[in-house]
Short mmCIF file of C-alpha atoms in Angstrom, two decimals:
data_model
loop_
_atom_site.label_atom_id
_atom_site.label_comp_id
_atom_site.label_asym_id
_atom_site.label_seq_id
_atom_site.Cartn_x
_atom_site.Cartn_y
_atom_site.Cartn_z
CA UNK Y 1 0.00 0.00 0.00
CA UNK Y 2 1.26 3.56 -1.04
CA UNK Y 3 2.36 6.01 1.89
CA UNK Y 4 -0.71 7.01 3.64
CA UNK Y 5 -0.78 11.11 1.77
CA UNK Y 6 -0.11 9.64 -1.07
CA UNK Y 7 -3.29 7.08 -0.63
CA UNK Y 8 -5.55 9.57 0.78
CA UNK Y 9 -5.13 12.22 -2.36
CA UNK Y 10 -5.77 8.82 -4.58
CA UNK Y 11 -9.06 8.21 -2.77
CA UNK Y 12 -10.14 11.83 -3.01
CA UNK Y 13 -9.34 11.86 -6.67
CA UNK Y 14 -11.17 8.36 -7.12
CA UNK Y 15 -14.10 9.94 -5.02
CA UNK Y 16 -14.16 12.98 -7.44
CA UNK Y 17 -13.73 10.98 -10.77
CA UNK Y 18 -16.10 8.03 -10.26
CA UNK Y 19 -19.67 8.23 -12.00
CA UNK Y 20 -20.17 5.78 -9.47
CA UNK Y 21 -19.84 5.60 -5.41
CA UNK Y 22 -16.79 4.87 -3.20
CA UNK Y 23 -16.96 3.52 0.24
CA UNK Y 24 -13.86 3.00 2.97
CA UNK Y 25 -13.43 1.72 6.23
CA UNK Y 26 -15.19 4.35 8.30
CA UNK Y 27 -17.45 5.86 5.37
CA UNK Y 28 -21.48 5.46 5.66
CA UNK Y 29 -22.10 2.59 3.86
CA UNK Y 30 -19.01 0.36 3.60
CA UNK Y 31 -20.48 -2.43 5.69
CA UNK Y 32 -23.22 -2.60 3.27
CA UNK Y 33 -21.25 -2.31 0.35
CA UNK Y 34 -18.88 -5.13 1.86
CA UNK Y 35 -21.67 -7.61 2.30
CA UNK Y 36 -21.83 -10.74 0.39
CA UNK Y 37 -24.23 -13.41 0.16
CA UNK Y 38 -22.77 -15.99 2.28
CA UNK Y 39 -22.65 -14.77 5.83
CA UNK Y 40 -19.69 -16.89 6.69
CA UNK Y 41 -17.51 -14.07 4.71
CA UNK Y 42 -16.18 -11.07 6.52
CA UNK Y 43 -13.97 -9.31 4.94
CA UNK Y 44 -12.49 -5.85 4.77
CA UNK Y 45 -11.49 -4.02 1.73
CA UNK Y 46 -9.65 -1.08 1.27
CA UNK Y 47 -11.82 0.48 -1.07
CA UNK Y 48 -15.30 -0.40 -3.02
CA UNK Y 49 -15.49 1.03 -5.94
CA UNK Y 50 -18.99 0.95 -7.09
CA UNK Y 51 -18.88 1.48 -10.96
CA UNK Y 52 -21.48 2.55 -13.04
CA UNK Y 53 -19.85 2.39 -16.22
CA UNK Y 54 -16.60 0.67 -18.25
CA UNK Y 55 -14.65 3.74 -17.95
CA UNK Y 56 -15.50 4.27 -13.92
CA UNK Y 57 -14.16 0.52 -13.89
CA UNK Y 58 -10.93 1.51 -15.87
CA UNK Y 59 -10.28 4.47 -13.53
CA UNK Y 60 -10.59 1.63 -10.31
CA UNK Y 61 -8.52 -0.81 -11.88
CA UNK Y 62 -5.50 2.01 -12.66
CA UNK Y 63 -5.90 3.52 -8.73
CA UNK Y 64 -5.52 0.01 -7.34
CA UNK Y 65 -2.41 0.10 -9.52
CA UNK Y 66 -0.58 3.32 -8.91
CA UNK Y 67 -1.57 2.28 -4.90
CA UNK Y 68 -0.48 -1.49 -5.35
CA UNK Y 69 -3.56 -2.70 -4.40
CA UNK Y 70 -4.61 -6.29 -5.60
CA UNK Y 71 -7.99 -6.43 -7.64
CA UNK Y 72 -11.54 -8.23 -6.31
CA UNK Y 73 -14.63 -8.17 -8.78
CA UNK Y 74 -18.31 -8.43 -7.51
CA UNK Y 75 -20.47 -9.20 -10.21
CA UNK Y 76 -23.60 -10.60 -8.28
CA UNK Y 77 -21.59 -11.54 -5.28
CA UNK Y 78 -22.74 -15.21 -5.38
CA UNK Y 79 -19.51 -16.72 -4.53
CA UNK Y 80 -19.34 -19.47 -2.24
CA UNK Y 81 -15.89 -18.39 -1.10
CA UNK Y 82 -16.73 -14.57 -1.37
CA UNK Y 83 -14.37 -13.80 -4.27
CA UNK Y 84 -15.93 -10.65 -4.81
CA UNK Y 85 -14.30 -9.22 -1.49
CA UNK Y 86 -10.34 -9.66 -0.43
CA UNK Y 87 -9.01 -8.05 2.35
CA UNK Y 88 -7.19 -4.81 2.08
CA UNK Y 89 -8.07 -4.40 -1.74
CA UNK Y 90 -9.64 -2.79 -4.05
CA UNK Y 91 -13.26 -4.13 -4.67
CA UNK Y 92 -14.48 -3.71 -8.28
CA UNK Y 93 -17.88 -3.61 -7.71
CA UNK Y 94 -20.10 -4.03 -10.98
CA UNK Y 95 -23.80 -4.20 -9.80
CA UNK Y 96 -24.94 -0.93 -11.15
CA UNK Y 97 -23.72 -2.46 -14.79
CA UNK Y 98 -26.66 -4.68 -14.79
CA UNK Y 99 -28.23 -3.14 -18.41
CA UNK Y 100 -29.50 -5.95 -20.63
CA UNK Y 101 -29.87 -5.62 -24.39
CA UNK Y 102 -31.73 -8.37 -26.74
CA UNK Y 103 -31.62 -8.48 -30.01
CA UNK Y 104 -34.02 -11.45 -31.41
CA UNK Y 105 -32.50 -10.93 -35.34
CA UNK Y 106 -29.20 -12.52 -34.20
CA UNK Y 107 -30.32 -14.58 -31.30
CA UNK Y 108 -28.10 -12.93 -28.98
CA UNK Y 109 -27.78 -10.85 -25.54
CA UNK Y 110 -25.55 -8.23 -24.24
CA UNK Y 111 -25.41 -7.55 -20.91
CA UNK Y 112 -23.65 -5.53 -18.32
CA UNK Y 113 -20.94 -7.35 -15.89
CA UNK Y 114 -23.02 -6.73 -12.58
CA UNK Y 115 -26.46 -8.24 -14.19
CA UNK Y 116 -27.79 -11.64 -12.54
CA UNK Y 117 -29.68 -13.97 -14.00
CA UNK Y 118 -32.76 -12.38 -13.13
CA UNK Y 119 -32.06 -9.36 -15.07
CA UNK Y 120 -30.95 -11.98 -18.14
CA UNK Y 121 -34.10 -13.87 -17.79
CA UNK Y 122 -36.85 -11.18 -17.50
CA UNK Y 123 -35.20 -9.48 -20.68
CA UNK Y 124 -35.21 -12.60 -22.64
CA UNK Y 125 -38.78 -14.02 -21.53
CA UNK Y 126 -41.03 -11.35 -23.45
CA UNK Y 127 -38.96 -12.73 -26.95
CA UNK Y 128 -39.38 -16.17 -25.89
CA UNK Y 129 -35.91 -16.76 -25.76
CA UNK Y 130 -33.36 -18.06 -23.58
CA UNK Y 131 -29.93 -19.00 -22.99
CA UNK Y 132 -28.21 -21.49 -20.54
CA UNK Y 133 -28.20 -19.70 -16.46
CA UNK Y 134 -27.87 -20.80 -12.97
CA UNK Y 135 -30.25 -22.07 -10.82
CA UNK Y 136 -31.08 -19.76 -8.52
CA UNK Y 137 -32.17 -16.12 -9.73
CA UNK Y 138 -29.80 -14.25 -7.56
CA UNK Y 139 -26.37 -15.25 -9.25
CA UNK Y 140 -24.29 -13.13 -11.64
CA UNK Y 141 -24.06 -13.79 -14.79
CA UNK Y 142 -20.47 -12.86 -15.51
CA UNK Y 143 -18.80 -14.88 -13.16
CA UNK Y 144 -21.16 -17.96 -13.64
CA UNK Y 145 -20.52 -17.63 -17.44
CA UNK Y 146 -16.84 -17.25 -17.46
CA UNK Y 147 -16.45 -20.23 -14.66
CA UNK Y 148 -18.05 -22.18 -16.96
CA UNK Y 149 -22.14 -22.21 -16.24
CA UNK Y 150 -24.06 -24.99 -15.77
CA UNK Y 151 -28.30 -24.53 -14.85
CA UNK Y 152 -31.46 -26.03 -15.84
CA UNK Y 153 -30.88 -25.53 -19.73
CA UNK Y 154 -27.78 -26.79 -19.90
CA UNK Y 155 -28.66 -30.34 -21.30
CA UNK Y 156 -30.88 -28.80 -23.62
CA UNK Y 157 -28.58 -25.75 -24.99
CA UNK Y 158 -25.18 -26.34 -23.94
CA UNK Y 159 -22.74 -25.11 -20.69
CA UNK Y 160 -23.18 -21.21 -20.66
CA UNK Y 161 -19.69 -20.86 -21.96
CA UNK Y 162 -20.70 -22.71 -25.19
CA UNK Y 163 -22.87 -19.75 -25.81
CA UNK Y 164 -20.41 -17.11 -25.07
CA UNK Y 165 -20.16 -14.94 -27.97
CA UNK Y 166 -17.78 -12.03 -26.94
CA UNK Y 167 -16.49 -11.03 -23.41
CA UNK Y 168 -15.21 -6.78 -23.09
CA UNK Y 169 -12.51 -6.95 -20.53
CA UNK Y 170 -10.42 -4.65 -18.52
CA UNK Y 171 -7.11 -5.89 -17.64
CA UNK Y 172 -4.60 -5.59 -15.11
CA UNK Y 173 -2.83 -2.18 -16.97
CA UNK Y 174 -6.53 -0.54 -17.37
CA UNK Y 175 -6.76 -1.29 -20.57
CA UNK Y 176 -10.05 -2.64 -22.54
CA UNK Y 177 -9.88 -5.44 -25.18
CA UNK Y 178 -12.71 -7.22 -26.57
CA UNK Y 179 -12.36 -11.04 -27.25
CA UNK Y 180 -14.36 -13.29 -29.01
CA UNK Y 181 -13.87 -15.94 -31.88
CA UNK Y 182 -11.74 -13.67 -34.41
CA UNK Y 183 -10.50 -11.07 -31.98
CA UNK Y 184 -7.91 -11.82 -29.03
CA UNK Y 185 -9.08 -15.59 -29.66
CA UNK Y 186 -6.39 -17.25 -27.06
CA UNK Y 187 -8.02 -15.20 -24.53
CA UNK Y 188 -11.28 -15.80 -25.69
CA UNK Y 189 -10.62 -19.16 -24.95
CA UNK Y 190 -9.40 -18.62 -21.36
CA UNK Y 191 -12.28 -17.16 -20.57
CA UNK Y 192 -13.98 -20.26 -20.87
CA UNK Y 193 -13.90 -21.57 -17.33
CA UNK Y 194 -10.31 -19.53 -16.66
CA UNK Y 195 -12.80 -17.04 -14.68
CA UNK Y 196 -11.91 -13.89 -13.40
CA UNK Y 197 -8.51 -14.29 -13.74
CA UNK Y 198 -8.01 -12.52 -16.89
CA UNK Y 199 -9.42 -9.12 -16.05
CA UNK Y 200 -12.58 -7.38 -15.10
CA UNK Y 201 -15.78 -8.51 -17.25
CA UNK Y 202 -17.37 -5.24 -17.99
CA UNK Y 203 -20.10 -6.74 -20.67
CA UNK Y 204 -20.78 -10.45 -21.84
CA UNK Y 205 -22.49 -11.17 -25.08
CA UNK Y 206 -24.15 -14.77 -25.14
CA UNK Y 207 -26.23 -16.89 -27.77
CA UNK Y 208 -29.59 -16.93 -27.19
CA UNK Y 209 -32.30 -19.91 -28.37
CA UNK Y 210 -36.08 -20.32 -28.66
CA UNK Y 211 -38.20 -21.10 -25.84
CA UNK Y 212 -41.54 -20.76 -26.34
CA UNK Y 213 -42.46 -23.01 -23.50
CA UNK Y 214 -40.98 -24.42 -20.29
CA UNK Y 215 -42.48 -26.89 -17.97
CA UNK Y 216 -41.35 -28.93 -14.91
CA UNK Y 217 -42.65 -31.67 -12.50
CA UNK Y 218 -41.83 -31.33 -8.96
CA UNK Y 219 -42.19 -34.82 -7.17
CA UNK Y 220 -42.12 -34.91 -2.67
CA UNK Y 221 -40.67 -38.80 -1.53
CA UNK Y 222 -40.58 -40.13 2.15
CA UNK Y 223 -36.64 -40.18 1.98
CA UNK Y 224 -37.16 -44.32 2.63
CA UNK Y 225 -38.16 -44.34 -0.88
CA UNK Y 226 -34.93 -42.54 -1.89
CA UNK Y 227 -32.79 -45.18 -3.37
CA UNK Y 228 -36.04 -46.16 -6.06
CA UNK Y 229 -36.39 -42.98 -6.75
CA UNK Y 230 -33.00 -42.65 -7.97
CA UNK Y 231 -32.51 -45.35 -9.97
CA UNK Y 232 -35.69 -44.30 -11.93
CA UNK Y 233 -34.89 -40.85 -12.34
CA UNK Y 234 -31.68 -42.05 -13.42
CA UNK Y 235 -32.90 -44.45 -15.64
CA UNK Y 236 -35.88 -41.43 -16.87
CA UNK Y 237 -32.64 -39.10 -17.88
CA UNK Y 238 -30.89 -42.18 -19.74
CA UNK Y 239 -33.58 -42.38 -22.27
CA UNK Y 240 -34.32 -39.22 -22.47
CA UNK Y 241 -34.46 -36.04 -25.27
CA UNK Y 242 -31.80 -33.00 -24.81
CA UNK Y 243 -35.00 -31.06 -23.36
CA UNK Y 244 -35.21 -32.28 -19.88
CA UNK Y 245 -33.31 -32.03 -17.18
CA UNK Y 246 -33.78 -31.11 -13.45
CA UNK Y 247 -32.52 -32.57 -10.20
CA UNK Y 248 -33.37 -35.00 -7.82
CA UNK Y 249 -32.07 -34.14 -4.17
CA UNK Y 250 -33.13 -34.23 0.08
CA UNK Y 251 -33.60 -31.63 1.42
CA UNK Y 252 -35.89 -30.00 4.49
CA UNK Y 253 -39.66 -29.75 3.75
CA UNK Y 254 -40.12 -26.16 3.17
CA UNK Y 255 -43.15 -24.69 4.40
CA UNK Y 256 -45.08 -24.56 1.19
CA UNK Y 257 -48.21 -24.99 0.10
CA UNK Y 258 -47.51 -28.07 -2.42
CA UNK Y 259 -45.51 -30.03 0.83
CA UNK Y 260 -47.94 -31.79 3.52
CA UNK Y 261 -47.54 -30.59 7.15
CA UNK Y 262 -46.00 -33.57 8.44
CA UNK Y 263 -43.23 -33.15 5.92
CA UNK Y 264 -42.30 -29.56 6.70
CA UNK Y 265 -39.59 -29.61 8.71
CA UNK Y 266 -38.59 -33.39 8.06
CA UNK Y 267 -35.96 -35.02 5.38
CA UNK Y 268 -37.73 -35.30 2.02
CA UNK Y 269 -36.69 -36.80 -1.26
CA UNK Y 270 -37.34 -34.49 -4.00
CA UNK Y 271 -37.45 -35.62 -7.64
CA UNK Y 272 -37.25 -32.18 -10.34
CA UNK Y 273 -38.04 -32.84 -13.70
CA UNK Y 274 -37.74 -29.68 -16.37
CA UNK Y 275 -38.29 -29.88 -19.89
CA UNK Y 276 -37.47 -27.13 -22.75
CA UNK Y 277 -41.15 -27.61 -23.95
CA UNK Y 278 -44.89 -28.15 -23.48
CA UNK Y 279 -46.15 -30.01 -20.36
CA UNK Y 280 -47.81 -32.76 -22.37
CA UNK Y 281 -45.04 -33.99 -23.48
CA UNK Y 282 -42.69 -33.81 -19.82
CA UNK Y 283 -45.64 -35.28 -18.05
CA UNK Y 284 -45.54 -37.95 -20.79
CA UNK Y 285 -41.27 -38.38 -19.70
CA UNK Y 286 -42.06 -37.89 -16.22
CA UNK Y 287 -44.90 -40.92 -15.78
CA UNK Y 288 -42.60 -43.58 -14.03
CA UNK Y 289 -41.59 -40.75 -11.14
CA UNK Y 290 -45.39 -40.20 -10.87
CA UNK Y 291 -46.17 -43.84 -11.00
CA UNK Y 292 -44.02 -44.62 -7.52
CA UNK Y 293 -45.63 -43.09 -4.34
CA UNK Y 294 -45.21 -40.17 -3.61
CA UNK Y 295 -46.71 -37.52 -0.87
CA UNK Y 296 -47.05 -34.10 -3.18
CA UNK Y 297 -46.36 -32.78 -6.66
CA UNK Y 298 -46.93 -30.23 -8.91
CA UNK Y 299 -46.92 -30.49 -12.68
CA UNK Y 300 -47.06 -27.08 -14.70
CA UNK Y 301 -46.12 -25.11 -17.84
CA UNK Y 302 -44.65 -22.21 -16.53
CA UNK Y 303 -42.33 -19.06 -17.72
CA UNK Y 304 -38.69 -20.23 -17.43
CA UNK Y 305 -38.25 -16.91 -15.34
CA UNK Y 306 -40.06 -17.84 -13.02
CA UNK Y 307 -39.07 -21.21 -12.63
CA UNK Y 308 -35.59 -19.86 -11.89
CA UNK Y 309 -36.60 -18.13 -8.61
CA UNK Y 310 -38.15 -21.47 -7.47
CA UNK Y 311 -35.35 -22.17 -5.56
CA UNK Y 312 -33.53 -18.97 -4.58
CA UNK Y 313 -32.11 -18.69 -1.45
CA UNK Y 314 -32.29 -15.89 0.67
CA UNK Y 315 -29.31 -13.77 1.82
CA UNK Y 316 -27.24 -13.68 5.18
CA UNK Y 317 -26.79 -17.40 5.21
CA UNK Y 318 -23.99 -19.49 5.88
CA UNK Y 319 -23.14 -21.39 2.67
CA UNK Y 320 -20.31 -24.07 2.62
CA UNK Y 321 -20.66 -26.09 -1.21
CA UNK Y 322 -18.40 -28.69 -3.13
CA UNK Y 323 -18.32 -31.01 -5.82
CA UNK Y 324 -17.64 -34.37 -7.50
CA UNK Y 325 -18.51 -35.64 -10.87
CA UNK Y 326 -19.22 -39.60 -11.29
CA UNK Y 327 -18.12 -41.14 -14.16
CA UNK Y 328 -21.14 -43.45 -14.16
CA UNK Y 329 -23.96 -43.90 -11.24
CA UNK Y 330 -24.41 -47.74 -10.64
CA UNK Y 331 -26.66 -48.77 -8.16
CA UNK Y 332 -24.05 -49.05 -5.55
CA UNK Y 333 -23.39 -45.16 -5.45
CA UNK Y 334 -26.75 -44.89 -5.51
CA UNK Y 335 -27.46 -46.64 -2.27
CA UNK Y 336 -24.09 -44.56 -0.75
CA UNK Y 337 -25.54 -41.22 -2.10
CA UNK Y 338 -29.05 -42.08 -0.50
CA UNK Y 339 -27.01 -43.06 2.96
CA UNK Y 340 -25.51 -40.11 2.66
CA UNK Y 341 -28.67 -38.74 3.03
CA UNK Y 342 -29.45 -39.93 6.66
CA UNK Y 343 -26.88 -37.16 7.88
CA UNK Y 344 -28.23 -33.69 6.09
CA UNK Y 345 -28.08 -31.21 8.61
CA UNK Y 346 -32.13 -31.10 9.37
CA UNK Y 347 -33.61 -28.30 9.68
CA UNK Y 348 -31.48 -26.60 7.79
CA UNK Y 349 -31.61 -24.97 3.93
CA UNK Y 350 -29.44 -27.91 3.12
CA UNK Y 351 -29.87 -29.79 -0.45
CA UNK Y 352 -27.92 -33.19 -0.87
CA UNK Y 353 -27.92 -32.83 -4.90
CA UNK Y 354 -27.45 -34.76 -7.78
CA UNK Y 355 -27.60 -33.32 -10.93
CA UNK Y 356 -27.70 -35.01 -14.84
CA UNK Y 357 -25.74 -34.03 -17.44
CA UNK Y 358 -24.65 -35.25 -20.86
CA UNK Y 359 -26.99 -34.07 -24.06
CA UNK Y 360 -25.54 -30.94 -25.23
CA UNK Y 361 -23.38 -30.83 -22.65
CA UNK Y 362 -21.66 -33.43 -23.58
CA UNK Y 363 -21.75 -32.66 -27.30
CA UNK Y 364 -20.33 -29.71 -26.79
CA UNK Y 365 -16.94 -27.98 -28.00
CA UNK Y 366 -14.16 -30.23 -26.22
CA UNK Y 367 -11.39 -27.33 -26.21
CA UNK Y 368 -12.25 -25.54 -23.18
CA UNK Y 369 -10.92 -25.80 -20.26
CA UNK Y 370 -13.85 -27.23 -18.70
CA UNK Y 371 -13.22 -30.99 -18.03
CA UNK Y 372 -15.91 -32.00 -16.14
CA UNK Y 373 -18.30 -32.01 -19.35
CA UNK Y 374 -17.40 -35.68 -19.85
CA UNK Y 375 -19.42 -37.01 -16.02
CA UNK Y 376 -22.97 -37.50 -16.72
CA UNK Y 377 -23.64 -36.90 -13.18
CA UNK Y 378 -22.72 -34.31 -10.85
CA UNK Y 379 -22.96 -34.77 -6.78
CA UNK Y 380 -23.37 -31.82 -5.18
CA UNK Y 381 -23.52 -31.15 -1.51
CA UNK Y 382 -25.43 -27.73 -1.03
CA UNK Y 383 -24.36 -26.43 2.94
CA UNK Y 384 -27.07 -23.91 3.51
CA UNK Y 385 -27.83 -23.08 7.40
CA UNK Y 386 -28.47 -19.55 9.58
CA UNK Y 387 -26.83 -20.76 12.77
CA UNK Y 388 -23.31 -20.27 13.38
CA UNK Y 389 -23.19 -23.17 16.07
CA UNK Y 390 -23.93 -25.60 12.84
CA UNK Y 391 -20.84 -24.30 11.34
CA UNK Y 392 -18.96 -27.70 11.99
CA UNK Y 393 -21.58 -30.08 11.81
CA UNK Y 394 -22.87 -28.46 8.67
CA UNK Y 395 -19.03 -28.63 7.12
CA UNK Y 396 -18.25 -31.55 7.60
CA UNK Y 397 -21.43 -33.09 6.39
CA UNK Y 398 -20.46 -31.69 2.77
CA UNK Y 399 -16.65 -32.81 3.11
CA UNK Y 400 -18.50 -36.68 4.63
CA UNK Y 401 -20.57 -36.34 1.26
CA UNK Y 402 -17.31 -35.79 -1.25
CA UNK Y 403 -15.06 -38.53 0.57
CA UNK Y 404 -18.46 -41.10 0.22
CA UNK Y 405 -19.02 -40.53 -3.58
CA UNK Y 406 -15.08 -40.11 -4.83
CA UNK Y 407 -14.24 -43.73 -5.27
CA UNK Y 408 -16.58 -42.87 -8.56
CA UNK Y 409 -15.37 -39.57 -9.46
CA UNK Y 410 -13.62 -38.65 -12.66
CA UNK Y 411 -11.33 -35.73 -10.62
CA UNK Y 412 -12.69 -32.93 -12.73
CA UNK Y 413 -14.66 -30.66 -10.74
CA UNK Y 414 -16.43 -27.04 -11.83
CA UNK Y 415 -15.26 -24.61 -9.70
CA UNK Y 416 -18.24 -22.48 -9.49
CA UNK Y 417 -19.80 -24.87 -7.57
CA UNK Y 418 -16.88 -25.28 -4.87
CA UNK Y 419 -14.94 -22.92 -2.26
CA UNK Y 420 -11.18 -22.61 -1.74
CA UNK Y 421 -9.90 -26.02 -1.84
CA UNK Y 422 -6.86 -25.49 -3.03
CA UNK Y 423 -4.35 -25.65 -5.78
CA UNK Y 424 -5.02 -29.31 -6.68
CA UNK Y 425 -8.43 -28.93 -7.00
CA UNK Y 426 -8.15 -25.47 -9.71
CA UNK Y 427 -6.13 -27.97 -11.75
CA UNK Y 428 -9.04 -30.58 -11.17
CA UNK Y 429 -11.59 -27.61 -12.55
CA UNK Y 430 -9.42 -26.47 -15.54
CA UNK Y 431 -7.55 -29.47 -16.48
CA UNK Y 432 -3.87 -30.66 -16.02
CA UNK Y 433 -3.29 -30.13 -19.73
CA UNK Y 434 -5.02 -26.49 -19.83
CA UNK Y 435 -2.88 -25.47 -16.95
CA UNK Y 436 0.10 -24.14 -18.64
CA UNK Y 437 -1.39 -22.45 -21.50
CA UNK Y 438 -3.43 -20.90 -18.88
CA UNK Y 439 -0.48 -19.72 -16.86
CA UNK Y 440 1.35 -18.16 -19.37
CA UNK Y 441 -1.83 -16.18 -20.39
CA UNK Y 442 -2.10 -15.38 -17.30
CA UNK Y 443 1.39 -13.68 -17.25
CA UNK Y 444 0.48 -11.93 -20.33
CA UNK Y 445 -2.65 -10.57 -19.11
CA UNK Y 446 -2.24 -10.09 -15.34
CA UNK Y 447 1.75 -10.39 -14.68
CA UNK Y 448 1.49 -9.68 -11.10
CA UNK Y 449 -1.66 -11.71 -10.02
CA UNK Y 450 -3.56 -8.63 -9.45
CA UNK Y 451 -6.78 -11.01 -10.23
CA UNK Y 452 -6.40 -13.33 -7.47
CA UNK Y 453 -9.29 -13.55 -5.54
CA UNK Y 454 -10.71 -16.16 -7.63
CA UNK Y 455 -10.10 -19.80 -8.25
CA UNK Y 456 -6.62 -18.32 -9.20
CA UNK Y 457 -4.01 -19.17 -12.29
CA UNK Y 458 -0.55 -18.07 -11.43
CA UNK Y 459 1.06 -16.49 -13.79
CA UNK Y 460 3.78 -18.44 -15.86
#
């Protein structure tokens, strides 16, 4: 950090130059500004620098520089492991840059670096289009889309960086440089699944495709029924078209209109079906989950924008996530996935989760550095609680979950859906044989590491 005159005329010049607001230790506002969405971070940066536009973000990136302050970027501040906040740095935060522009003639979407997938979705909805997003309404787009992005549309339309058009980046020096298929194409490629690492993502430009109609199937199970419910949804998925997808998961009842009263509150097996199209034809896909007994449901067409705040969850809880992708799911880790079960943290916001993938994922371009598009399956234990006293239990309940399914796991991991784990485990999310292309990108791009809060590539 520069000599403190020397900082404090920065900061009053960044104060007077910003479009945007800036908030220190001390100002109204900073412990606002430095909130994330999972409670269990706490950190303190230097300086938030609220942008409002590219050039606000330029004028950040270049005062962290002259100060030697290392770089965060908050896009929708989603991060498990609060990447969007560091300690003593500078905090580029984007969430003013949320603007949204569709344009149905080329099937594509531009959007601003701060915009979550709510702004994405209720832009694209009235045009009946729509483009592979998270699952939850809440998360950013630019950081789920440049760590890879996998949601309910993904077996359907491809991982959201298989519709990345175009990325407009500021690097490390402040300067801005468009990438896409014919322009800075090396770095175009890093920036699918390299992340944040690269420089700041002041606008994303994504393909978008035709969905006219969306419909799911949400199926309640006493959890005793888990490991049949399982196998069949499996066995559902196996057979069917690129159009469905979903989840099937325990969880706590939620108090909710479509879950009986002696289930709220209690372990629950949860089968999700979606399907890119009418509800004739999922209900038709979904008959052998309805045919096994089950305790609630509820079967609709709905808008896919909608759907995608079914299951958003609130702020100012304590999230601890992580990953591992099966290379097949025989019955056995079935019946260890549905044991695994027996130890959720209850009641709790918890999700024991396993996702499908293949279809288009699958098919997709095999050059990125996304490895785990190979698995077909995804385990995914979801630590969601409000207590701190859970902390441990709640922890090491999702690392229980991990150790229980790896004897099955291909490695490869995608690193949105995990916290810091370490070195070994970036390598598992990019790929071994991605790494050192990656790294000396990374050196060209961001020398000095200012981009390291983030599932970080050192610079070779």
């Amino acid at each position: 950090m520069a000599p403190p005159s020397k900082a404090a005329t920065a900061l009053a010049a960044l104060r007077a130059d910003l479009s945007g607001e800036v908030f220190a230790p001390g100002d109204e506002g900073y412990d606002a500004a430095r909130t994330v969405f999972n409670a269990m971070i706490d950190r303190r940066p230097a300086v938030v620098a609220q942008c409002a536009d590219e050039a606000d973000v330029v004028r950040a990136v270049r005062f962290a520089r002259d100060l030697d302050l290392h770089v965060a970027v908050r896009g929708g501040g989603h991060s498990v492991a609060g990447m969007g906040l560091g300690d003593n740095a500078l905090v580029v935060d984007l969430r003013r840059m949320h603007e949204v522009t569709v344009d149905p003639a080329s099937e594509a979407v531009r959007l601003g670096g701060g915009a979550t997938m709510s702004h994405l979705d209720r832009a694209t909805q009235p045009h009946a289009l729509a483009t592979t997003g998270g699952r939850v309404s809440t998360t950013g787009v630019a950081g789920f889309v440049l760590g890879g992005g996998t949601g309910w549309l993904d077996r359907w339309c491809g991982l959201a960086v298989d519709n990345l058009l175009g990325v407009e980046l500021v690097t490390a020096d402040g300067s801005r440089v468009h990438a896409n298929d014919d322009e800075n194409p090396e770095l175009f490629w890093a920036l699918h699944g390299g992340g944040g690492n690269f420089g700041v993502a002041t606008a994303l430009t994504l393909k978008v495709h035709e969905l006219p109609r969306f419909s799911a199937a949400v199926l309640l199970y006493l959890p005793e029924f888990g490991p049949e419910v399982v196998r069949t949804y499996r066995d559902v998925i196996g057979s069917a078209p690129h159009e469905a997808g979903g989840v099937v998961m325990y969880l706590t009842g939620p108090p909710q209109e479509f879950v009986p009263p002696p289930l709220v509150g209690r372990l629950v097996c949860v089968a999700l079906l979606t399907y890119a199209g009418a509800e004739e034809a999922m209900r038709k896909l979904a008959q052998p989950l309805l045919a096994l007994p089950h305790e609630g449901e509820v079967v609709a067409e709905l808008p896919y924008a909608d759907f995608q705040t079914m299951f958003d969850d609130p702020p100012g809880m304590r999230n601890y996530w992580s990953a591992e992708y099966p290379a097949s799911l025989p019955d056995e880790l079935v019946d260890v996935f549905c044991a695994l079960a027996e130890t959720v943290p209850v009641p709790t916001g918890t999700r024991h989760v396993l996702f499908p993938q293949g279809g288009a994922i699958a098919e997709g371009p095999a050059q990125y550095p996304v490895p785990y598009r190979d698995a077909p399956w995804a385990v995914h234990p979801f630590g969601v609680w409000e207590d701190p006293a859970d902390d441990e239990r709640a922890v090491a309940w999702v690392r229980s979950v991990r150790a229980g399914v790896r004897p099955w796991s291909t490695g490869a991991v995608y690193l949105n859906f995990i916290g810091d784990e370490g070195s070994e485990r970036v390598e598992a999310g990019l790929g071994a044989e991605n790494g050192r292309r990656l790294g000396e990108l990374k050196r060209r791009y961001d020398p000095d590491n200012v981009f390291r809060f983030n599932h970080n590539i050192r610079p070779l």
